[in-house]
Protein backbone atom coordinates (compact mmCIF):
# COMPACT_ATOMS: atom_id res chain seq x y z
CA UNK A 1 0.00 0.00 0.00
CA UNK A 2 0.91 3.65 -0.32
CA UNK A 3 0.50 6.45 2.18
CA UNK A 4 0.97 10.06 1.03
CA UNK A 5 2.64 8.74 -2.13
CA UNK A 6 5.14 6.57 -0.25
CA UNK A 7 5.09 2.75 -0.33
CA UNK A 8 4.46 1.17 3.08
CA UNK A 9 5.62 -2.39 3.67
CA UNK A 10 3.80 -2.80 6.99
CA UNK A 11 0.18 -3.94 7.39
CA UNK A 12 -2.07 -0.90 7.50
CA UNK A 13 -5.63 0.30 7.10
CA UNK A 14 -6.53 1.29 3.55
CA UNK A 15 -5.99 5.07 3.69
CA UNK A 16 -6.06 7.46 0.74
CA UNK A 17 -4.58 10.84 1.59
CA UNK A 18 -5.53 14.18 0.08
CA UNK A 19 -3.62 17.44 0.31
CA UNK A 20 -6.61 19.60 1.22
CA UNK A 21 -7.21 20.55 4.84
CA UNK A 22 -7.64 23.61 6.99
CA UNK A 23 -3.95 24.47 6.76
CA UNK A 24 -3.56 23.79 3.03
CA UNK A 25 -1.98 26.77 1.27
CA UNK A 26 -3.68 28.37 -1.74
CA UNK A 27 -1.43 29.57 -4.57
CA UNK A 28 -1.34 30.61 -8.23
CA UNK A 29 0.42 28.28 -10.64
CA UNK A 30 2.45 29.33 -13.67
CA UNK A 31 -0.60 29.13 -15.88
CA UNK A 32 -2.53 31.51 -13.65
CA UNK A 33 -4.79 28.85 -12.15
CA UNK A 34 -5.77 28.75 -8.49
CA UNK A 35 -4.38 25.75 -6.61
CA UNK A 36 -4.81 24.46 -3.06
CA UNK A 37 -2.22 22.23 -1.37
CA UNK A 38 -0.38 20.00 -1.00
CA UNK A 39 1.81 22.46 0.91
CA UNK A 40 0.40 23.23 4.33
CA UNK A 41 0.92 25.89 6.96
CA UNK A 42 0.54 23.14 9.56
CA UNK A 43 -0.22 24.03 13.16
CA UNK A 44 2.83 26.27 13.54
CA UNK A 45 2.72 28.96 12.26
CA UNK A 46 -0.62 27.79 10.93
CA UNK A 47 -3.06 29.81 8.81
CA UNK A 48 -2.54 33.56 8.62
CA UNK A 49 -5.63 34.10 10.79
CA UNK A 50 -3.92 32.34 13.72
CA UNK A 51 -1.75 35.43 14.10
CA UNK A 52 1.33 33.30 14.73
CA UNK A 53 3.43 34.50 11.81
CA UNK A 54 1.78 32.74 8.87
CA UNK A 55 1.39 34.96 5.81
CA UNK A 56 0.20 32.60 3.07
CA UNK A 57 -3.54 32.14 2.47
CA UNK A 58 -5.07 28.85 3.58
CA UNK A 59 -8.44 27.11 3.49
CA UNK A 60 -9.10 28.24 7.07
CA UNK A 61 -8.45 31.86 6.10
CA UNK A 62 -10.96 31.46 3.25
CA UNK A 63 -13.61 29.98 5.54
CA UNK A 64 -13.11 32.85 7.99
CA UNK A 65 -13.38 35.51 5.28
CA UNK A 66 -16.56 33.89 3.93
CA UNK A 67 -18.20 34.04 7.35
CA UNK A 68 -18.27 30.31 8.09
CA UNK A 69 -16.06 30.80 11.16
CA UNK A 70 -16.78 33.29 13.94
CA UNK A 71 -14.46 36.30 13.44
CA UNK A 72 -14.86 37.27 17.09
CA UNK A 73 -14.59 33.79 18.54
CA UNK A 74 -11.70 31.41 18.91
CA UNK A 75 -10.84 27.83 18.09
CA UNK A 76 -10.17 24.89 20.37
CA UNK A 77 -7.05 25.37 22.47
CA UNK A 78 -7.64 29.08 22.92
CA UNK A 79 -6.57 30.09 19.41
CA UNK A 80 -7.89 33.61 18.70
CA UNK A 81 -8.67 34.42 15.08
CA UNK A 82 -7.35 37.49 13.27
CA UNK A 83 -9.72 38.34 10.37
CA UNK A 84 -7.48 41.20 9.21
CA UNK A 85 -4.52 38.84 8.77
CA UNK A 86 -6.70 36.45 6.77
CA UNK A 87 -7.90 39.32 4.58
CA UNK A 88 -4.32 40.45 3.91
CA UNK A 89 -3.17 36.96 2.95
CA UNK A 90 -6.09 36.31 0.64
CA UNK A 91 -5.97 39.86 -0.71
CA UNK A 92 -2.42 39.37 -1.95
CA UNK A 93 -3.42 36.18 -3.78
CA UNK A 94 -6.56 37.86 -5.13
CA UNK A 95 -4.47 40.64 -6.64
CA UNK A 96 -2.27 38.13 -8.47
CA UNK A 97 -5.40 36.39 -9.83
CA UNK A 98 -7.11 39.69 -10.73
CA UNK A 99 -10.08 38.76 -8.52
CA UNK A 100 -11.69 40.35 -5.49
CA UNK A 101 -10.88 38.76 -2.09
CA UNK A 102 -14.32 37.19 -1.56
CA UNK A 103 -14.28 35.56 -5.00
CA UNK A 104 -10.79 34.27 -4.26
CA UNK A 105 -11.90 32.86 -0.90
CA UNK A 106 -14.85 31.14 -2.57
CA UNK A 107 -12.48 29.76 -5.20
CA UNK A 108 -10.12 28.41 -2.54
CA UNK A 109 -13.00 26.62 -0.89
CA UNK A 110 -14.29 25.23 -4.20
CA UNK A 111 -10.85 23.91 -5.19
CA UNK A 112 -10.37 22.30 -1.77
CA UNK A 113 -13.80 20.67 -2.06
CA UNK A 114 -12.92 19.23 -5.47
CA UNK A 115 -9.68 17.79 -4.10
CA UNK A 116 -11.72 15.94 -1.48
CA UNK A 117 -14.26 14.81 -4.07
CA UNK A 118 -11.44 13.47 -6.22
CA UNK A 119 -10.01 11.49 -3.30
CA UNK A 120 -13.41 10.00 -2.48
CA UNK A 121 -13.91 9.01 -6.12
CA UNK A 122 -10.58 7.16 -6.05
CA UNK A 123 -11.75 4.92 -3.20
CA UNK A 124 -15.33 4.48 -4.47
CA UNK A 125 -16.17 5.10 -8.12
CA UNK A 126 -12.77 3.98 -9.42
CA UNK A 127 -13.19 0.72 -7.48
CA UNK A 128 -16.68 0.09 -8.77
CA UNK A 129 -18.36 1.28 -5.57
CA UNK A 130 -21.36 3.62 -5.65
CA UNK A 131 -20.75 6.38 -3.05
CA UNK A 132 -24.49 7.05 -2.88
CA UNK A 133 -24.87 3.83 -0.89
CA UNK A 134 -22.90 5.30 2.01
CA UNK A 135 -23.03 8.04 4.62
CA UNK A 136 -20.15 10.52 4.86
CA UNK A 137 -18.51 10.95 8.26
CA UNK A 138 -16.20 13.98 8.40
CA UNK A 139 -13.81 14.72 11.23
CA UNK A 140 -11.11 17.14 12.27
CA UNK A 141 -11.44 20.85 12.79
CA UNK A 142 -12.17 21.65 9.13
CA UNK A 143 -13.74 18.49 7.69
CA UNK A 144 -17.34 19.21 8.76
CA UNK A 145 -17.14 22.69 7.17
CA UNK A 146 -16.78 21.06 3.76
CA UNK A 147 -18.53 17.72 4.18
CA UNK A 148 -21.99 18.49 2.86
CA UNK A 149 -20.65 20.26 -0.25
CA UNK A 150 -18.52 17.18 -0.93
CA UNK A 151 -21.42 14.81 -0.24
CA UNK A 152 -23.73 16.71 -2.57
CA UNK A 153 -21.18 16.45 -5.38
CA UNK A 154 -21.14 12.66 -4.99
CA UNK A 155 -24.87 12.19 -4.48
CA UNK A 156 -24.50 11.19 -0.82
CA UNK A 157 -27.71 11.97 1.06
CA UNK A 158 -26.57 11.78 4.69
CA UNK A 159 -23.62 13.29 6.55
CA UNK A 160 -22.81 12.46 10.18
CA UNK A 161 -20.73 14.90 12.23
CA UNK A 162 -19.63 12.86 15.28
CA UNK A 163 -19.76 14.50 18.68
CA UNK A 164 -15.99 14.14 19.22
CA UNK A 165 -15.32 15.11 15.58
CA UNK A 166 -12.30 17.27 16.31
CA UNK A 167 -10.51 14.46 18.14
CA UNK A 168 -12.01 11.45 16.37
CA UNK A 169 -8.63 10.00 15.37
CA UNK A 170 -7.39 10.20 18.96
CA UNK A 171 -10.59 8.55 20.20
CA UNK A 172 -10.14 5.78 17.65
CA UNK A 173 -6.56 5.21 18.78
CA UNK A 174 -7.66 4.85 22.40
CA UNK A 175 -10.61 2.56 21.64
CA UNK A 176 -9.26 0.46 18.78
CA UNK A 177 -8.08 -3.09 19.03
CA UNK A 178 -4.33 -3.32 19.76
CA UNK A 179 -2.43 -5.28 17.14
CA UNK A 180 1.24 -6.14 16.92
CA UNK A 181 2.79 -7.70 13.83
CA UNK A 182 6.08 -9.44 13.30
CA UNK A 183 7.35 -10.80 10.00
CA UNK A 184 10.00 -13.40 9.29
CA UNK A 185 11.48 -14.28 5.89
CA UNK A 186 11.68 -18.06 5.49
CA UNK A 187 12.00 -18.85 1.73
CA UNK A 188 10.58 -22.36 1.76
CA UNK A 189 9.79 -24.08 -1.53
CA UNK A 190 9.69 -27.49 -3.16
CA UNK A 191 10.56 -30.33 -0.78
CA UNK A 192 11.41 -27.83 1.96
CA UNK A 193 7.79 -26.67 2.17
CA UNK A 194 6.75 -29.19 4.82
CA UNK A 195 4.40 -29.01 7.80
CA UNK A 196 7.35 -29.37 10.19
CA UNK A 197 9.36 -26.57 8.54
CA UNK A 198 6.37 -24.23 8.55
CA UNK A 199 5.52 -25.03 12.19
CA UNK A 200 9.14 -24.39 13.26
CA UNK A 201 9.20 -21.07 11.38
CA UNK A 202 5.90 -20.00 12.94
CA UNK A 203 7.15 -20.89 16.43
CA UNK A 204 10.33 -18.87 15.88
CA UNK A 205 8.28 -15.92 14.63
CA UNK A 206 5.96 -16.05 17.65
CA UNK A 207 8.93 -16.19 20.02
CA UNK A 208 10.05 -12.79 18.76
CA UNK A 209 6.65 -11.18 19.30
CA UNK A 210 6.11 -8.99 22.36
CA UNK A 211 2.49 -9.77 23.19
CA UNK A 212 -0.14 -9.72 25.88
CA UNK A 213 -0.84 -13.21 27.32
CA UNK A 214 -4.55 -12.65 26.61
CA UNK A 215 -3.91 -11.81 22.96
CA UNK A 216 -5.07 -14.04 20.13
CA UNK A 217 -2.67 -14.96 17.35
CA UNK A 218 -3.25 -15.24 13.63
CA UNK A 219 -0.85 -16.07 10.84
CA UNK A 220 -0.50 -14.66 7.32
CA UNK A 221 1.59 -16.57 4.80
CA UNK A 222 3.04 -14.67 1.83
CA UNK A 223 3.45 -16.97 -1.14
CA UNK A 224 4.38 -16.65 -4.80
CA UNK A 225 5.10 -18.76 -7.84
CA UNK A 226 8.84 -19.31 -8.35
CA UNK A 227 10.26 -16.45 -10.37
CA UNK A 228 7.62 -13.91 -9.41
CA UNK A 229 8.66 -10.64 -7.79
CA UNK A 230 5.54 -10.24 -5.62
CA UNK A 231 3.72 -12.31 -3.03
CA UNK A 232 0.09 -12.83 -2.11
CA UNK A 233 -0.93 -12.91 1.57
CA UNK A 234 -2.94 -15.95 2.60
CA UNK A 235 -4.52 -16.31 6.03
CA UNK A 236 -4.29 -19.82 7.48
CA UNK A 237 -3.94 -21.60 10.86
CA UNK A 238 -0.74 -21.39 12.88
CA UNK A 239 0.00 -24.99 11.84
CA UNK A 240 -1.29 -25.16 8.26
CA UNK A 241 -1.32 -28.13 5.93
CA UNK A 242 1.15 -27.28 3.12
CA UNK A 243 -1.13 -28.68 0.40
CA UNK A 244 -4.10 -26.64 1.67
CA UNK A 245 -1.90 -23.54 1.84
CA UNK A 246 -0.74 -23.98 -1.77
CA UNK A 247 -4.33 -24.60 -2.91
CA UNK A 248 -5.54 -21.45 -1.16
CA UNK A 249 -2.74 -19.46 -2.80
CA UNK A 250 -3.59 -20.83 -6.26
CA UNK A 251 -7.26 -19.96 -5.80
CA UNK A 252 -6.44 -16.41 -4.67
CA UNK A 253 -3.99 -15.98 -7.57
CA UNK A 254 -6.69 -17.03 -10.02
CA UNK A 255 -9.21 -14.68 -8.39
CA UNK A 256 -6.86 -11.71 -8.67
CA UNK A 257 -5.06 -12.38 -11.94
CA UNK A 258 -7.33 -14.75 -13.84
CA UNK A 259 -5.06 -17.80 -13.97
CA UNK A 260 -3.37 -20.39 -11.79
CA UNK A 261 -0.07 -22.13 -12.37
CA UNK A 262 -0.70 -25.65 -11.09
CA UNK A 263 2.48 -26.85 -12.81
CA UNK A 264 4.66 -24.17 -11.21
CA UNK A 265 6.59 -24.40 -7.95
CA UNK A 266 5.21 -22.37 -5.05
CA UNK A 267 7.46 -20.54 -2.58
CA UNK A 268 6.60 -19.43 0.94
CA UNK A 269 8.55 -16.18 1.27
CA UNK A 270 7.39 -14.57 4.53
CA UNK A 271 5.40 -15.53 7.59
CA UNK A 272 3.62 -12.76 9.43
CA UNK A 273 2.10 -13.34 12.85
CA UNK A 274 -0.33 -10.81 14.29
CA UNK A 275 -1.15 -10.51 17.97
CA UNK A 276 -4.61 -9.04 18.64
CA UNK A 277 -5.25 -7.73 22.13
CA UNK A 278 -8.80 -7.43 23.48
CA UNK A 279 -10.70 -4.22 22.81
CA UNK A 280 -10.74 -1.65 25.57
CA UNK A 281 -14.06 -1.45 27.42
CA UNK A 282 -15.77 1.79 26.47
CA UNK A 283 -19.23 3.11 25.83
CA UNK A 284 -20.16 6.30 24.06
CA UNK A 285 -22.06 8.61 26.40
CA UNK A 286 -25.77 9.07 25.82
CA UNK A 287 -27.55 12.36 26.39
CA UNK A 288 -25.92 15.55 27.58
CA UNK A 289 -25.80 18.78 25.67
CA UNK A 290 -28.24 21.66 25.91
CA UNK A 291 -30.23 24.08 23.79
CA UNK A 292 -27.64 25.82 21.56
CA UNK A 293 -27.00 29.53 21.96
CA UNK A 294 -28.53 31.18 18.90
CA UNK A 295 -27.24 34.13 16.91
CA UNK A 296 -27.01 35.22 13.29
CA UNK A 297 -24.21 36.38 11.03
CA UNK A 298 -23.79 36.98 7.34
CA UNK A 299 -22.05 34.26 5.38
CA UNK A 300 -21.06 34.43 1.73
CA UNK A 301 -22.77 31.31 0.37
CA UNK A 302 -22.51 30.20 -3.29
CA UNK A 303 -25.80 32.03 -3.98
CA UNK A 304 -24.51 35.22 -2.37
CA UNK A 305 -24.40 36.84 1.07
CA UNK A 306 -27.14 35.56 3.37
CA UNK A 307 -27.97 35.63 7.10
CA UNK A 308 -27.07 32.26 8.60
CA UNK A 309 -28.23 30.86 11.94
CA UNK A 310 -25.33 30.18 14.29
CA UNK A 311 -25.88 27.44 16.89
CA UNK A 312 -23.14 27.46 19.52
CA UNK A 313 -22.44 24.75 22.10
CA UNK A 314 -23.03 21.00 22.28
CA UNK A 315 -26.67 20.50 21.19
CA UNK A 316 -28.96 18.18 23.11
CA UNK A 317 -30.23 14.91 21.57
CA UNK A 318 -33.32 15.50 19.48
CA UNK A 319 -32.44 19.09 18.60
CA UNK A 320 -33.14 19.85 14.93
CA UNK A 321 -32.43 22.73 12.58
CA UNK A 322 -32.79 23.42 8.87
CA UNK A 323 -30.01 24.92 6.79
CA UNK A 324 -28.46 27.28 6.21
CA UNK A 325 -26.95 27.11 9.68
CA UNK A 326 -23.59 26.66 11.36
CA UNK A 327 -23.04 24.46 14.41
CA UNK A 328 -20.13 25.83 16.44
CA UNK A 329 -18.90 22.89 18.51
CA UNK A 330 -16.06 22.62 21.01
CA UNK A 331 -13.55 21.20 18.53
CA UNK A 332 -15.05 21.69 15.08
CA UNK A 333 -17.58 23.65 13.02
CA UNK A 334 -20.34 21.99 10.98
CA UNK A 335 -21.85 23.89 8.06
CA UNK A 336 -25.36 22.83 7.02
CA UNK A 337 -26.40 24.57 3.77
CA UNK A 338 -29.92 25.23 2.51
CA UNK A 339 -31.73 22.08 1.40
CA UNK A 340 -30.37 20.01 4.29
CA UNK A 341 -31.80 19.35 7.74
CA UNK A 342 -29.75 18.43 10.81
CA UNK A 343 -30.90 16.35 13.80
CA UNK A 344 -28.87 15.44 16.89
CA UNK A 345 -28.88 11.72 17.73
CA UNK A 346 -28.79 10.19 21.21
CA UNK A 347 -24.97 10.20 21.30
CA UNK A 348 -24.78 13.89 20.43
CA UNK A 349 -23.68 13.40 16.82
CA UNK A 350 -25.29 15.72 14.28
CA UNK A 351 -26.94 13.86 11.40
CA UNK A 352 -27.64 16.00 8.34
CA UNK A 353 -29.92 14.67 5.62
CA UNK A 354 -30.76 16.09 2.24
CA UNK A 355 -34.37 17.25 2.00
CA UNK A 356 -36.60 15.61 -0.59
CA UNK A 357 -36.47 17.19 -4.01
CA UNK A 358 -33.00 18.62 -3.49
C-alpha positions as a printed NumPy array, in Angstrom:
array([[  0.   ,   0.   ,   0.   ],
       [  0.915,   3.647,  -0.325],
       [  0.5  ,   6.451,   2.176],
       [  0.968,  10.062,   1.03 ],
       [  2.645,   8.743,  -2.126],
       [  5.138,   6.567,  -0.253],
       [  5.089,   2.746,  -0.331],
       [  4.461,   1.172,   3.081],
       [  5.621,  -2.389,   3.668],
       [  3.802,  -2.8  ,   6.988],
       [  0.184,  -3.942,   7.39 ],
       [ -2.068,  -0.903,   7.497],
       [ -5.626,   0.299,   7.104],
       [ -6.529,   1.288,   3.546],
       [ -5.986,   5.071,   3.69 ],
       [ -6.06 ,   7.459,   0.745],
       [ -4.575,  10.841,   1.588],
       [ -5.534,  14.181,   0.078],
       [ -3.624,  17.44 ,   0.31 ],
       [ -6.609,  19.598,   1.221],
       [ -7.212,  20.552,   4.839],
       [ -7.64 ,  23.61 ,   6.989],
       [ -3.946,  24.473,   6.762],
       [ -3.559,  23.794,   3.03 ],
       [ -1.976,  26.766,   1.267],
       [ -3.678,  28.375,  -1.744],
       [ -1.434,  29.574,  -4.568],
       [ -1.341,  30.613,  -8.228],
       [  0.422,  28.279, -10.637],
       [  2.45 ,  29.325, -13.671],
       [ -0.602,  29.128, -15.885],
       [ -2.528,  31.508, -13.651],
       [ -4.795,  28.849, -12.146],
       [ -5.77 ,  28.752,  -8.488],
       [ -4.378,  25.747,  -6.61 ],
       [ -4.809,  24.457,  -3.058],
       [ -2.219,  22.231,  -1.372],
       [ -0.377,  19.998,  -1.005],
       [  1.815,  22.459,   0.911],
       [  0.404,  23.227,   4.329],
       [  0.917,  25.887,   6.957],
       [  0.535,  23.145,   9.557],
       [ -0.22 ,  24.033,  13.157],
       [  2.832,  26.268,  13.543],
       [  2.724,  28.963,  12.263],
       [ -0.622,  27.789,  10.931],
       [ -3.055,  29.807,   8.81 ],
       [ -2.542,  33.562,   8.619],
       [ -5.628,  34.102,  10.794],
       [ -3.92 ,  32.338,  13.725],
       [ -1.751,  35.428,  14.104],
       [  1.332,  33.303,  14.729],
       [  3.434,  34.504,  11.811],
       [  1.777,  32.745,   8.873],
       [  1.392,  34.963,   5.814],
       [  0.201,  32.604,   3.068],
       [ -3.541,  32.142,   2.467],
       [ -5.065,  28.849,   3.579],
       [ -8.436,  27.11 ,   3.487],
       [ -9.105,  28.242,   7.066],
       [ -8.453,  31.859,   6.096],
       [-10.957,  31.462,   3.248],
       [-13.611,  29.984,   5.545],
       [-13.108,  32.852,   7.989],
       [-13.376,  35.507,   5.276],
       [-16.556,  33.886,   3.928],
       [-18.196,  34.036,   7.353],
       [-18.271,  30.306,   8.089],
       [-16.063,  30.804,  11.157],
       [-16.784,  33.292,  13.936],
       [-14.456,  36.295,  13.438],
       [-14.861,  37.27 ,  17.091],
       [-14.586,  33.791,  18.544],
       [-11.7  ,  31.405,  18.913],
       [-10.836,  27.83 ,  18.089],
       [-10.166,  24.893,  20.37 ],
       [ -7.051,  25.37 ,  22.474],
       [ -7.643,  29.083,  22.923],
       [ -6.574,  30.093,  19.407],
       [ -7.892,  33.614,  18.704],
       [ -8.673,  34.419,  15.084],
       [ -7.35 ,  37.485,  13.266],
       [ -9.717,  38.343,  10.373],
       [ -7.478,  41.204,   9.214],
       [ -4.517,  38.838,   8.766],
       [ -6.704,  36.446,   6.773],
       [ -7.899,  39.316,   4.584],
       [ -4.32 ,  40.452,   3.91 ],
       [ -3.172,  36.958,   2.953],
       [ -6.094,  36.31 ,   0.635],
       [ -5.971,  39.862,  -0.711],
       [ -2.42 ,  39.371,  -1.952],
       [ -3.419,  36.181,  -3.778],
       [ -6.558,  37.856,  -5.134],
       [ -4.47 ,  40.637,  -6.643],
       [ -2.271,  38.131,  -8.475],
       [ -5.396,  36.395,  -9.826],
       [ -7.113,  39.687, -10.731],
       [-10.08 ,  38.76 ,  -8.517],
       [-11.687,  40.346,  -5.49 ],
       [-10.88 ,  38.76 ,  -2.09 ],
       [-14.323,  37.186,  -1.56 ],
       [-14.278,  35.555,  -5.001],
       [-10.79 ,  34.269,  -4.26 ],
       [-11.896,  32.858,  -0.896],
       [-14.849,  31.14 ,  -2.566],
       [-12.48 ,  29.76 ,  -5.197],
       [-10.116,  28.408,  -2.539],
       [-13.004,  26.621,  -0.886],
       [-14.286,  25.233,  -4.2  ],
       [-10.852,  23.91 ,  -5.195],
       [-10.374,  22.296,  -1.771],
       [-13.8  ,  20.665,  -2.064],
       [-12.921,  19.233,  -5.467],
       [ -9.679,  17.791,  -4.105],
       [-11.721,  15.944,  -1.475],
       [-14.255,  14.808,  -4.067],
       [-11.435,  13.465,  -6.222],
       [-10.012,  11.49 ,  -3.297],
       [-13.405,   9.995,  -2.48 ],
       [-13.908,   9.012,  -6.119],
       [-10.583,   7.159,  -6.052],
       [-11.752,   4.918,  -3.203],
       [-15.328,   4.485,  -4.466],
       [-16.172,   5.096,  -8.123],
       [-12.767,   3.977,  -9.424],
       [-13.188,   0.725,  -7.48 ],
       [-16.677,   0.087,  -8.771],
       [-18.362,   1.283,  -5.567],
       [-21.361,   3.618,  -5.652],
       [-20.746,   6.378,  -3.053],
       [-24.489,   7.05 ,  -2.884],
       [-24.874,   3.835,  -0.886],
       [-22.898,   5.299,   2.01 ],
       [-23.03 ,   8.039,   4.616],
       [-20.149,  10.519,   4.858],
       [-18.509,  10.946,   8.265],
       [-16.195,  13.98 ,   8.395],
       [-13.815,  14.721,  11.231],
       [-11.106,  17.142,  12.274],
       [-11.442,  20.851,  12.791],
       [-12.167,  21.651,   9.132],
       [-13.741,  18.492,   7.692],
       [-17.342,  19.211,   8.761],
       [-17.142,  22.686,   7.174],
       [-16.781,  21.059,   3.755],
       [-18.53 ,  17.715,   4.185],
       [-21.993,  18.489,   2.855],
       [-20.652,  20.255,  -0.248],
       [-18.518,  17.178,  -0.934],
       [-21.416,  14.805,  -0.238],
       [-23.733,  16.712,  -2.573],
       [-21.181,  16.454,  -5.382],
       [-21.138,  12.659,  -4.989],
       [-24.875,  12.192,  -4.476],
       [-24.495,  11.189,  -0.824],
       [-27.706,  11.974,   1.064],
       [-26.572,  11.782,   4.691],
       [-23.619,  13.291,   6.554],
       [-22.806,  12.456,  10.183],
       [-20.729,  14.898,  12.231],
       [-19.63 ,  12.863,  15.275],
       [-19.764,  14.505,  18.676],
       [-15.988,  14.143,  19.219],
       [-15.323,  15.106,  15.584],
       [-12.303,  17.273,  16.306],
       [-10.51 ,  14.463,  18.14 ],
       [-12.008,  11.447,  16.375],
       [ -8.627,  10.002,  15.367],
       [ -7.392,  10.203,  18.96 ],
       [-10.587,   8.547,  20.203],
       [-10.137,   5.785,  17.654],
       [ -6.562,   5.208,  18.777],
       [ -7.665,   4.848,  22.399],
       [-10.607,   2.562,  21.644],
       [ -9.256,   0.457,  18.778],
       [ -8.076,  -3.092,  19.026],
       [ -4.334,  -3.32 ,  19.758],
       [ -2.43 ,  -5.276,  17.143],
       [  1.243,  -6.143,  16.921],
       [  2.792,  -7.702,  13.828],
       [  6.079,  -9.441,  13.303],
       [  7.352, -10.803,   9.995],
       [ 10.002, -13.396,   9.289],
       [ 11.483, -14.277,   5.894],
       [ 11.683, -18.056,   5.486],
       [ 12.001, -18.848,   1.73 ],
       [ 10.582, -22.364,   1.763],
       [  9.794, -24.081,  -1.525],
       [  9.688, -27.493,  -3.159],
       [ 10.556, -30.328,  -0.785],
       [ 11.409, -27.833,   1.961],
       [  7.789, -26.667,   2.174],
       [  6.748, -29.191,   4.82 ],
       [  4.403, -29.012,   7.798],
       [  7.347, -29.37 ,  10.19 ],
       [  9.359, -26.574,   8.54 ],
       [  6.37 , -24.234,   8.549],
       [  5.522, -25.027,  12.192],
       [  9.136, -24.395,  13.255],
       [  9.195, -21.074,  11.38 ],
       [  5.896, -19.999,  12.939],
       [  7.149, -20.894,  16.427],
       [ 10.331, -18.865,  15.88 ],
       [  8.276, -15.923,  14.628],
       [  5.964, -16.048,  17.651],
       [  8.932, -16.187,  20.021],
       [ 10.047, -12.788,  18.764],
       [  6.645, -11.184,  19.295],
       [  6.11 ,  -8.994,  22.356],
       [  2.495,  -9.77 ,  23.19 ],
       [ -0.139,  -9.721,  25.88 ],
       [ -0.841, -13.209,  27.324],
       [ -4.551, -12.654,  26.608],
       [ -3.912, -11.812,  22.962],
       [ -5.073, -14.036,  20.134],
       [ -2.675, -14.963,  17.347],
       [ -3.247, -15.239,  13.63 ],
       [ -0.851, -16.067,  10.837],
       [ -0.504, -14.661,   7.323],
       [  1.593, -16.57 ,   4.798],
       [  3.04 , -14.666,   1.835],
       [  3.453, -16.974,  -1.144],
       [  4.38 , -16.652,  -4.805],
       [  5.105, -18.761,  -7.844],
       [  8.835, -19.313,  -8.349],
       [ 10.262, -16.446, -10.374],
       [  7.618, -13.909,  -9.414],
       [  8.657, -10.636,  -7.789],
       [  5.545, -10.244,  -5.619],
       [  3.72 , -12.307,  -3.033],
       [  0.089, -12.829,  -2.106],
       [ -0.928, -12.905,   1.569],
       [ -2.94 , -15.954,   2.604],
       [ -4.524, -16.312,   6.034],
       [ -4.29 , -19.822,   7.483],
       [ -3.943, -21.597,  10.865],
       [ -0.735, -21.385,  12.878],
       [  0.004, -24.985,  11.842],
       [ -1.286, -25.165,   8.264],
       [ -1.318, -28.129,   5.93 ],
       [  1.146, -27.278,   3.116],
       [ -1.132, -28.681,   0.396],
       [ -4.097, -26.641,   1.669],
       [ -1.895, -23.541,   1.838],
       [ -0.741, -23.982,  -1.767],
       [ -4.33 , -24.601,  -2.907],
       [ -5.541, -21.447,  -1.158],
       [ -2.74 , -19.461,  -2.804],
       [ -3.594, -20.834,  -6.26 ],
       [ -7.263, -19.957,  -5.802],
       [ -6.439, -16.411,  -4.669],
       [ -3.99 , -15.976,  -7.572],
       [ -6.694, -17.029, -10.018],
       [ -9.215, -14.682,  -8.392],
       [ -6.857, -11.713,  -8.667],
       [ -5.057, -12.376, -11.937],
       [ -7.331, -14.754, -13.838],
       [ -5.059, -17.801, -13.973],
       [ -3.37 , -20.387, -11.791],
       [ -0.065, -22.131, -12.372],
       [ -0.696, -25.646, -11.087],
       [  2.48 , -26.855, -12.809],
       [  4.66 , -24.168, -11.208],
       [  6.586, -24.401,  -7.953],
       [  5.215, -22.369,  -5.048],
       [  7.464, -20.541,  -2.582],
       [  6.598, -19.428,   0.941],
       [  8.554, -16.184,   1.274],
       [  7.389, -14.571,   4.531],
       [  5.401, -15.532,   7.587],
       [  3.617, -12.764,   9.435],
       [  2.104, -13.336,  12.852],
       [ -0.334, -10.805,  14.285],
       [ -1.15 , -10.514,  17.967],
       [ -4.606,  -9.042,  18.639],
       [ -5.253,  -7.735,  22.13 ],
       [ -8.802,  -7.426,  23.477],
       [-10.699,  -4.22 ,  22.808],
       [-10.74 ,  -1.648,  25.573],
       [-14.061,  -1.451,  27.418],
       [-15.767,   1.788,  26.468],
       [-19.231,   3.111,  25.833],
       [-20.159,   6.304,  24.064],
       [-22.06 ,   8.609,  26.402],
       [-25.768,   9.075,  25.816],
       [-27.553,  12.362,  26.387],
       [-25.92 ,  15.548,  27.576],
       [-25.8  ,  18.778,  25.671],
       [-28.238,  21.66 ,  25.905],
       [-30.232,  24.08 ,  23.789],
       [-27.639,  25.818,  21.559],
       [-27.004,  29.531,  21.958],
       [-28.53 ,  31.182,  18.902],
       [-27.243,  34.128,  16.909],
       [-27.013,  35.217,  13.286],
       [-24.205,  36.379,  11.031],
       [-23.795,  36.977,   7.337],
       [-22.048,  34.257,   5.376],
       [-21.063,  34.426,   1.728],
       [-22.767,  31.311,   0.368],
       [-22.514,  30.202,  -3.288],
       [-25.796,  32.033,  -3.985],
       [-24.511,  35.22 ,  -2.374],
       [-24.398,  36.839,   1.069],
       [-27.136,  35.558,   3.365],
       [-27.971,  35.631,   7.098],
       [-27.075,  32.264,   8.603],
       [-28.233,  30.859,  11.94 ],
       [-25.327,  30.184,  14.295],
       [-25.877,  27.437,  16.885],
       [-23.136,  27.455,  19.523],
       [-22.44 ,  24.752,  22.096],
       [-23.025,  21.001,  22.276],
       [-26.665,  20.498,  21.186],
       [-28.963,  18.175,  23.111],
       [-30.226,  14.91 ,  21.566],
       [-33.321,  15.503,  19.48 ],
       [-32.444,  19.086,  18.599],
       [-33.135,  19.849,  14.931],
       [-32.427,  22.733,  12.58 ],
       [-32.785,  23.416,   8.873],
       [-30.013,  24.916,   6.792],
       [-28.457,  27.276,   6.207],
       [-26.95 ,  27.111,   9.676],
       [-23.593,  26.663,  11.361],
       [-23.037,  24.458,  14.406],
       [-20.134,  25.835,  16.443],
       [-18.896,  22.893,  18.513],
       [-16.055,  22.624,  21.015],
       [-13.552,  21.197,  18.528],
       [-15.053,  21.694,  15.081],
       [-17.582,  23.654,  13.025],
       [-20.338,  21.994,  10.982],
       [-21.846,  23.893,   8.057],
       [-25.364,  22.827,   7.02 ],
       [-26.405,  24.57 ,   3.769],
       [-29.917,  25.229,   2.507],
       [-31.727,  22.08 ,   1.397],
       [-30.372,  20.011,   4.291],
       [-31.799,  19.347,   7.741],
       [-29.752,  18.429,  10.814],
       [-30.901,  16.353,  13.801],
       [-28.874,  15.441,  16.894],
       [-28.88 ,  11.716,  17.728],
       [-28.788,  10.191,  21.212],
       [-24.972,  10.198,  21.298],
       [-24.776,  13.894,  20.432],
       [-23.683,  13.396,  16.824],
       [-25.292,  15.719,  14.279],
       [-26.939,  13.856,  11.401],
       [-27.636,  16.   ,   8.34 ],
       [-29.921,  14.67 ,   5.618],
       [-30.764,  16.091,   2.237],
       [-34.368,  17.255,   2.   ],
       [-36.598,  15.608,  -0.59 ],
       [-36.471,  17.193,  -4.005],
       [-32.995,  18.619,  -3.49 ]])
